[in-house]
mmCIF file of C-alpha atoms and ligand atoms in Angstrom:
data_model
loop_
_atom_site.group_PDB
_atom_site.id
_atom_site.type_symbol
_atom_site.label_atom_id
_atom_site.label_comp_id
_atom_site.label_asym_id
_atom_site.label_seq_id
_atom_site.Cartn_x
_atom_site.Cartn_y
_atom_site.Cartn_z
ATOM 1 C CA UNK A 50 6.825 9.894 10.274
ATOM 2 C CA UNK A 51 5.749 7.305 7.776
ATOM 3 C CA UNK A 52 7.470 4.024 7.995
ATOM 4 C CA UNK A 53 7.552 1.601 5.233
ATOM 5 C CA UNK A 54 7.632 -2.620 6.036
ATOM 6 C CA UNK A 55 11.181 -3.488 4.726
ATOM 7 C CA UNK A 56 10.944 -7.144 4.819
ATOM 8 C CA UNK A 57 10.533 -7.730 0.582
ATOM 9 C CA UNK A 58 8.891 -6.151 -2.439
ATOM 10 C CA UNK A 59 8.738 -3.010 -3.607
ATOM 11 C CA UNK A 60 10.098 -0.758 -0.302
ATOM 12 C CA UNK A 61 11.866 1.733 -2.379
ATOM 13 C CA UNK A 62 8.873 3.101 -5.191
ATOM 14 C CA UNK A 63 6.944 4.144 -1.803
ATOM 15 C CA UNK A 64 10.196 5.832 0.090
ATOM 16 C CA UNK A 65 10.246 7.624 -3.569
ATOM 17 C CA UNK A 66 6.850 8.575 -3.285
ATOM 18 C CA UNK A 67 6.950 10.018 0.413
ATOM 19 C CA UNK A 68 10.069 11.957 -0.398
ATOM 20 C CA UNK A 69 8.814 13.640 -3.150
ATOM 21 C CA UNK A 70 5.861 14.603 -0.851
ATOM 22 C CA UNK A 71 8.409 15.994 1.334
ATOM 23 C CA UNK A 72 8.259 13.109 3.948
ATOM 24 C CA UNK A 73 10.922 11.284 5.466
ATOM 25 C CA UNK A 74 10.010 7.603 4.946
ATOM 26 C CA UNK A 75 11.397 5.266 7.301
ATOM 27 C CA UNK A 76 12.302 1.788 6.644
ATOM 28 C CA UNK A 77 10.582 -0.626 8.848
ATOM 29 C CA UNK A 78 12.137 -4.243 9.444
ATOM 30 C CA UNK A 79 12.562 -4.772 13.343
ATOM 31 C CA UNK A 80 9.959 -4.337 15.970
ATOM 32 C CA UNK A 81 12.182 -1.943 17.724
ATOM 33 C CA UNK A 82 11.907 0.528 14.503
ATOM 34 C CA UNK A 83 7.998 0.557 14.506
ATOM 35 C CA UNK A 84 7.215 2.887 17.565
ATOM 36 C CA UNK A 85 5.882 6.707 17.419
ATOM 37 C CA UNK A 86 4.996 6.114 13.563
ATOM 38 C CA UNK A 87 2.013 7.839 12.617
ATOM 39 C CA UNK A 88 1.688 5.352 9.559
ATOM 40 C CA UNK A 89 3.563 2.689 8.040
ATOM 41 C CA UNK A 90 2.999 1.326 4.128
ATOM 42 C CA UNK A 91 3.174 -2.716 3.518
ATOM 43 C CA UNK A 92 4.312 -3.137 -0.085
ATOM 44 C CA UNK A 93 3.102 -5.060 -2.842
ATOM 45 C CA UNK A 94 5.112 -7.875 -3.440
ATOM 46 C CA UNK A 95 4.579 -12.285 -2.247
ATOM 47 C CA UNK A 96 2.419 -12.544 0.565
ATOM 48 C CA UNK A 97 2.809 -16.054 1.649
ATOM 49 C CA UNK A 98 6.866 -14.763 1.241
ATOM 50 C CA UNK A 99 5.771 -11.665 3.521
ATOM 51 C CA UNK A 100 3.483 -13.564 5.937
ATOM 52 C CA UNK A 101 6.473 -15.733 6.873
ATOM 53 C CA UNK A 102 8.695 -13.185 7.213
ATOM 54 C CA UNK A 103 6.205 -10.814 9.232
ATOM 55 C CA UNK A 104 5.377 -13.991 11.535
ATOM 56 C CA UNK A 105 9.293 -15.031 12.094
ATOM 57 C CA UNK A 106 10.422 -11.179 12.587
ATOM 58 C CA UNK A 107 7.994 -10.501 15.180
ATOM 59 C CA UNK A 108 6.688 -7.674 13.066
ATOM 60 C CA UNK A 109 3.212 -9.218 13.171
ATOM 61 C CA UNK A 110 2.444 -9.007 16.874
ATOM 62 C CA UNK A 111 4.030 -5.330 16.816
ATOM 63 C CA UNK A 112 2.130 -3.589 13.732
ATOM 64 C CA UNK A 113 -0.997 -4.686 15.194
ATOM 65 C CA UNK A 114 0.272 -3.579 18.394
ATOM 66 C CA UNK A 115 1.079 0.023 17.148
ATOM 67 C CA UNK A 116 -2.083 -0.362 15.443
ATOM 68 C CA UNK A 117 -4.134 -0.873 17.940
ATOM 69 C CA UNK A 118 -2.182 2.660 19.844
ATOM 70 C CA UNK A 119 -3.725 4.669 17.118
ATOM 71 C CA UNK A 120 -1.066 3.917 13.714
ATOM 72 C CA UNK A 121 -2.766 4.313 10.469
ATOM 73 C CA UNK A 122 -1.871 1.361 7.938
ATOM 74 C CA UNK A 123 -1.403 1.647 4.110
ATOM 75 C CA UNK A 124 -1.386 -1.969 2.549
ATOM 76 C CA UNK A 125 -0.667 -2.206 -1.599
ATOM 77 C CA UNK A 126 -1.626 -5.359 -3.661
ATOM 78 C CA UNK A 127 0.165 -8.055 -1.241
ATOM 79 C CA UNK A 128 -0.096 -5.428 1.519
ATOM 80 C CA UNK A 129 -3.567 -5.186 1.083
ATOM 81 C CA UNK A 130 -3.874 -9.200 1.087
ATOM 82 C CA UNK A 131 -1.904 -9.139 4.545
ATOM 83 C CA UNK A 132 -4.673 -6.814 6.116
ATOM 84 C CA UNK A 133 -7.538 -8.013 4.573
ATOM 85 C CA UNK A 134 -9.500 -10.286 7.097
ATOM 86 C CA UNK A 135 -10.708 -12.759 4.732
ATOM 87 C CA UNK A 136 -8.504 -14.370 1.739
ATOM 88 C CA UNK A 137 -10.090 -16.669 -0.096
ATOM 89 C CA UNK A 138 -9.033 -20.525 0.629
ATOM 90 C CA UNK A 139 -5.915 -19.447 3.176
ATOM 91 C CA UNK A 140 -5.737 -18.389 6.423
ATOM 92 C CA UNK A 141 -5.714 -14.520 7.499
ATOM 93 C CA UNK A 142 -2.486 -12.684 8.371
ATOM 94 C CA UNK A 143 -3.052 -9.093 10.024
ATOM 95 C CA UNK A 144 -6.752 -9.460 9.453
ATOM 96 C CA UNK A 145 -7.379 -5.120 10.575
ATOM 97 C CA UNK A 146 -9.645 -4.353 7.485
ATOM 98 C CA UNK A 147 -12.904 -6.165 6.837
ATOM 99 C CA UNK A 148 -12.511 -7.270 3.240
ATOM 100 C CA UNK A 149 -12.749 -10.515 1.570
ATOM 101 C CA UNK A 150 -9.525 -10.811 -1.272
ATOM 102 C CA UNK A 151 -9.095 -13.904 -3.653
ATOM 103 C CA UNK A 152 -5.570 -13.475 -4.673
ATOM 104 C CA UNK A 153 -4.323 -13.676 -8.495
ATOM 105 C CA UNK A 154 -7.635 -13.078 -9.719
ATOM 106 C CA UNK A 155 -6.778 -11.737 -12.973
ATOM 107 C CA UNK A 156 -4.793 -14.821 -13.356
ATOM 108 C CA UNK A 157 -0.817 -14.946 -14.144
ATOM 109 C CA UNK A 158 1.735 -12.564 -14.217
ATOM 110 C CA UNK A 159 1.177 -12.044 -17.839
ATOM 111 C CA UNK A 160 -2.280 -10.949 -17.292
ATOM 112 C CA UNK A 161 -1.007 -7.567 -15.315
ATOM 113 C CA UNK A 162 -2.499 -4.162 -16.825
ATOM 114 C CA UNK A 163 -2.362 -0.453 -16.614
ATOM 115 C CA UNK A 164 -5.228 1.599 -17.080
ATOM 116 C CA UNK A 165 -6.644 5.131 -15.392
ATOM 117 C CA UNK A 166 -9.761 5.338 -13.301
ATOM 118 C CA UNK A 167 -11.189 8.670 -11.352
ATOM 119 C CA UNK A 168 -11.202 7.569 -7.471
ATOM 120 C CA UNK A 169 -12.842 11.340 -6.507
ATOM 121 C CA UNK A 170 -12.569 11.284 -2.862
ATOM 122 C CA UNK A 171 -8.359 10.939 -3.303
ATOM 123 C CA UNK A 172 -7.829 13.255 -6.759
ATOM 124 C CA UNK A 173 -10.109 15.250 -8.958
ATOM 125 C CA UNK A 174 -8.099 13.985 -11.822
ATOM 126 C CA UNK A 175 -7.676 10.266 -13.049
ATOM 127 C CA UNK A 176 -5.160 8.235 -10.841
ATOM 128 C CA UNK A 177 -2.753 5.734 -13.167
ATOM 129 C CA UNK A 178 -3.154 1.948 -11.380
ATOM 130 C CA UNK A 179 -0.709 -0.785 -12.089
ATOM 131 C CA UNK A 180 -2.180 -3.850 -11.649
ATOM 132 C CA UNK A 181 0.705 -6.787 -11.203
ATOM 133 C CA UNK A 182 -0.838 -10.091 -10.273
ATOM 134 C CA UNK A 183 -3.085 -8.533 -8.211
ATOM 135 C CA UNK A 184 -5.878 -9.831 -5.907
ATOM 136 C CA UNK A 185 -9.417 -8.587 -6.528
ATOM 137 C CA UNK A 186 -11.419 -7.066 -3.515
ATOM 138 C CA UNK A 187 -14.458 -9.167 -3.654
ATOM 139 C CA UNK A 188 -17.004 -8.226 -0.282
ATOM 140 C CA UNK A 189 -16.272 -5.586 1.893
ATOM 141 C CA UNK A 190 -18.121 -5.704 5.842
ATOM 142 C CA UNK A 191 -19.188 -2.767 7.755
ATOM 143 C CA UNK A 192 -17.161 0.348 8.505
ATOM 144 C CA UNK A 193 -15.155 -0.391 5.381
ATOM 145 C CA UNK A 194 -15.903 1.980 2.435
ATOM 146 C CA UNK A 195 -15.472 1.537 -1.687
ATOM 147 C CA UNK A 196 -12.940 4.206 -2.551
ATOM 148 C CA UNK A 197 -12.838 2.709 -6.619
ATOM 149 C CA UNK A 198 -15.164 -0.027 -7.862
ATOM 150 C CA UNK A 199 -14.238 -1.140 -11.224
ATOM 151 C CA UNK A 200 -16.879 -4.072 -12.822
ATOM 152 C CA UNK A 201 -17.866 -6.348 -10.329
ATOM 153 C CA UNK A 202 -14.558 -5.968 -7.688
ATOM 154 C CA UNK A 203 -13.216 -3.459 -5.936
ATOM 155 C CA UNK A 204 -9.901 -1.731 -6.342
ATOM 156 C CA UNK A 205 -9.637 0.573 -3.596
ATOM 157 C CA UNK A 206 -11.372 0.656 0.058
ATOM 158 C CA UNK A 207 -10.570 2.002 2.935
ATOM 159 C CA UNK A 208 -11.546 1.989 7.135
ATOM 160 C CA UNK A 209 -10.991 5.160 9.350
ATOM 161 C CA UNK A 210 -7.165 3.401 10.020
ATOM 162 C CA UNK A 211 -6.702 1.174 6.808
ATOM 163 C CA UNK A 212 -6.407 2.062 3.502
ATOM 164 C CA UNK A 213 -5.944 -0.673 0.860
ATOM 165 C CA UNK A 214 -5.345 -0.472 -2.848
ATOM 166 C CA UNK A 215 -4.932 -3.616 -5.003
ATOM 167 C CA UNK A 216 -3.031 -1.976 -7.604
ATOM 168 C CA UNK A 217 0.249 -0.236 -7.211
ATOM 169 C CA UNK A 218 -0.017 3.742 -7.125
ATOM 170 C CA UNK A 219 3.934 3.526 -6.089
ATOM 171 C CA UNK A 220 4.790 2.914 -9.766
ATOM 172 C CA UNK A 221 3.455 6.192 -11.502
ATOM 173 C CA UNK A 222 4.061 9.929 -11.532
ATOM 174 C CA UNK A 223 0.736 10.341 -9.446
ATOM 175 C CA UNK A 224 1.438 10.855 -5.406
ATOM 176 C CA UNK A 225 -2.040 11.332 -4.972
ATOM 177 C CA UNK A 226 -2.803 8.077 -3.018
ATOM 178 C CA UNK A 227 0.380 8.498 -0.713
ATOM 179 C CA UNK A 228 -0.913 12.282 -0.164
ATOM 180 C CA UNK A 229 -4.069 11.119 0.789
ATOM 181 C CA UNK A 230 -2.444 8.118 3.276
ATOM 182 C CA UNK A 231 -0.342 11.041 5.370
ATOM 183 C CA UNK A 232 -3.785 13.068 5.439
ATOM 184 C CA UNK A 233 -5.277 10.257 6.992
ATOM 185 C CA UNK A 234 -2.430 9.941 8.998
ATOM 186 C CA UNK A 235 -2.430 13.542 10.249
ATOM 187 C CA UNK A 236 0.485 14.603 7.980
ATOM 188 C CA UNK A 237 0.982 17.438 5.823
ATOM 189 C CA UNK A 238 2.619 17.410 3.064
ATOM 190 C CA UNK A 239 4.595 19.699 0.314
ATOM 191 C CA UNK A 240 2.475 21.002 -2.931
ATOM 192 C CA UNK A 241 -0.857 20.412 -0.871
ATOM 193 C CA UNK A 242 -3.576 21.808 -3.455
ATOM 194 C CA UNK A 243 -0.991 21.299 -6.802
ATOM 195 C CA UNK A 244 -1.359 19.122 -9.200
ATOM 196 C CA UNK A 245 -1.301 15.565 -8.073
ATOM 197 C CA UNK A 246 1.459 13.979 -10.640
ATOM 198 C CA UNK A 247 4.846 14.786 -10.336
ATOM 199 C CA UNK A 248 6.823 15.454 -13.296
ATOM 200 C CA UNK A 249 10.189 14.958 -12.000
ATOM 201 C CA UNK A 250 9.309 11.120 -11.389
ATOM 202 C CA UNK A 251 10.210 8.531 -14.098
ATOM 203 C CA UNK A 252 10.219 4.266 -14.106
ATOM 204 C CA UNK A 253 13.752 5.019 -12.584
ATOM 205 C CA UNK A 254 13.273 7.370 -10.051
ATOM 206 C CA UNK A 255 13.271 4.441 -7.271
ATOM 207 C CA UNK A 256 16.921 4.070 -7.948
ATOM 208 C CA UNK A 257 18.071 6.885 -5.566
ATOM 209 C CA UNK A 258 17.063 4.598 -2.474
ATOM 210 C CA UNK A 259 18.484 1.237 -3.853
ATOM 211 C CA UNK A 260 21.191 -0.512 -1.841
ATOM 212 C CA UNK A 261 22.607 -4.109 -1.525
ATOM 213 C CA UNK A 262 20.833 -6.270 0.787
ATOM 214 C CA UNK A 263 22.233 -5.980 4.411
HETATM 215 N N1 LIG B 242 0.270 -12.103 -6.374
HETATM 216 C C1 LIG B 242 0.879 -11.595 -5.194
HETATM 217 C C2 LIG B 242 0.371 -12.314 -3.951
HETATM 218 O O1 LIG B 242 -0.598 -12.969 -3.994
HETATM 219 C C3 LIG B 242 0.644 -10.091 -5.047
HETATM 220 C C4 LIG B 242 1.337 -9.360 -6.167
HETATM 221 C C5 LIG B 242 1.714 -7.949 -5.874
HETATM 222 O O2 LIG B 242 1.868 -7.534 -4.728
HETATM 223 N N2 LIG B 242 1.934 -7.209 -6.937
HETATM 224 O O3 LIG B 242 0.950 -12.169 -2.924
#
């Protein structure tokens, strides 16, 4: 099973995603709902926001924990700032992937962007990326490897047990990144070999798992 870090930010594109891969994603907030996962996604979404929330939940201390007893990791945009071992000017949170970040690199909110980009190792066709905010992958340190290099940063990157994308592959038709997180995590999933987008999915799709804060 997949879990996904319910603490804020976009928990319910990536339970979207996993369903229509034909896995049950499970939503992550307490320590005592982290154990036997073989993965767990960290959302895009505020880091500082998540950082203090991870730290205060005791969610920090058990996903590197379950980490550490073999549990792959999947970190998006402010996920992917969370793992990173070196952010630029602040202090680490996870720190499980060696990658330096500098976060809002493309600048403000306003300056978010869509564009397509082949990433071959995770589709053979071109992957939509939503960029929101994002951070820019600027250095990565041995055992990590460049998945998608676009100019002069990185995009995409990934470790045996981390993968880390600094755009948002949650918020288009294509599963193909979340395919390729359960095959790192030793998951199969529905449609292996088809085609890679799914044209049932819409901007709405997430709906199905939205609920009022508990
Ligand atoms: N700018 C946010 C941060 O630094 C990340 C934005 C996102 O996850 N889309 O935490």
């Amino acid at each position: 099973m997949i879990g996904v870090l319910d603490l804020q930010g976009g928990v319910v594109e990536h339970l979207d995603h996993l369903k229509r891969l034909g896995l049950a994603g499970l939503r992550v907030k307490k320590p005592s709902e982290i154990s036997n996962l073989a993965g767990i996604i960290i959302p895009g979404g505020e880091s500082t926001c998540l950082f203090r929330l991870l730290t205060i939940s005791g969610m920090k201390e058990a996903i590197v924990r379950e980490f550490q007893q073999g549990m792959k990791i999947f970190g998006t945009c402010a996920g992917a700032i969370l793992l990173a071992k070196t952010v630029i000017g602040e202090s680490p949170c996870l720190a499980l992937i060696d990658i330096e970040v500098e976060r809002n690199s493309f600048g403000s909110q306003m300056d978010s962007f869509f564009c397509e980009a082949l990433v071959p190792r995770v589709s053979s066709m071109p992957v939509p990326l939503t960029f929101i905010r994002a951070p820019k992958i600027k250095k990565i340190g041995p055992g990590v490897d460049i998945l998608l290099k676009i100019g002069n940063y990185i995009a995409a990157a990934e470790s045996p047990d981390v993968l880390v994308t600094i755009f948002h592959p949650e918020l288009a038709g294509s599963l193909a990144f979340h395919r390729y997180f359960a095959h790192k995590c030793g998951l199969k999933t529905i449609k292996e070999g088809r085609s890679m987008d799914d044209p049932t999915w819409n901007a709405k799709s997430w709906t199905q798992f939205a609920r009022v804060a508990d």
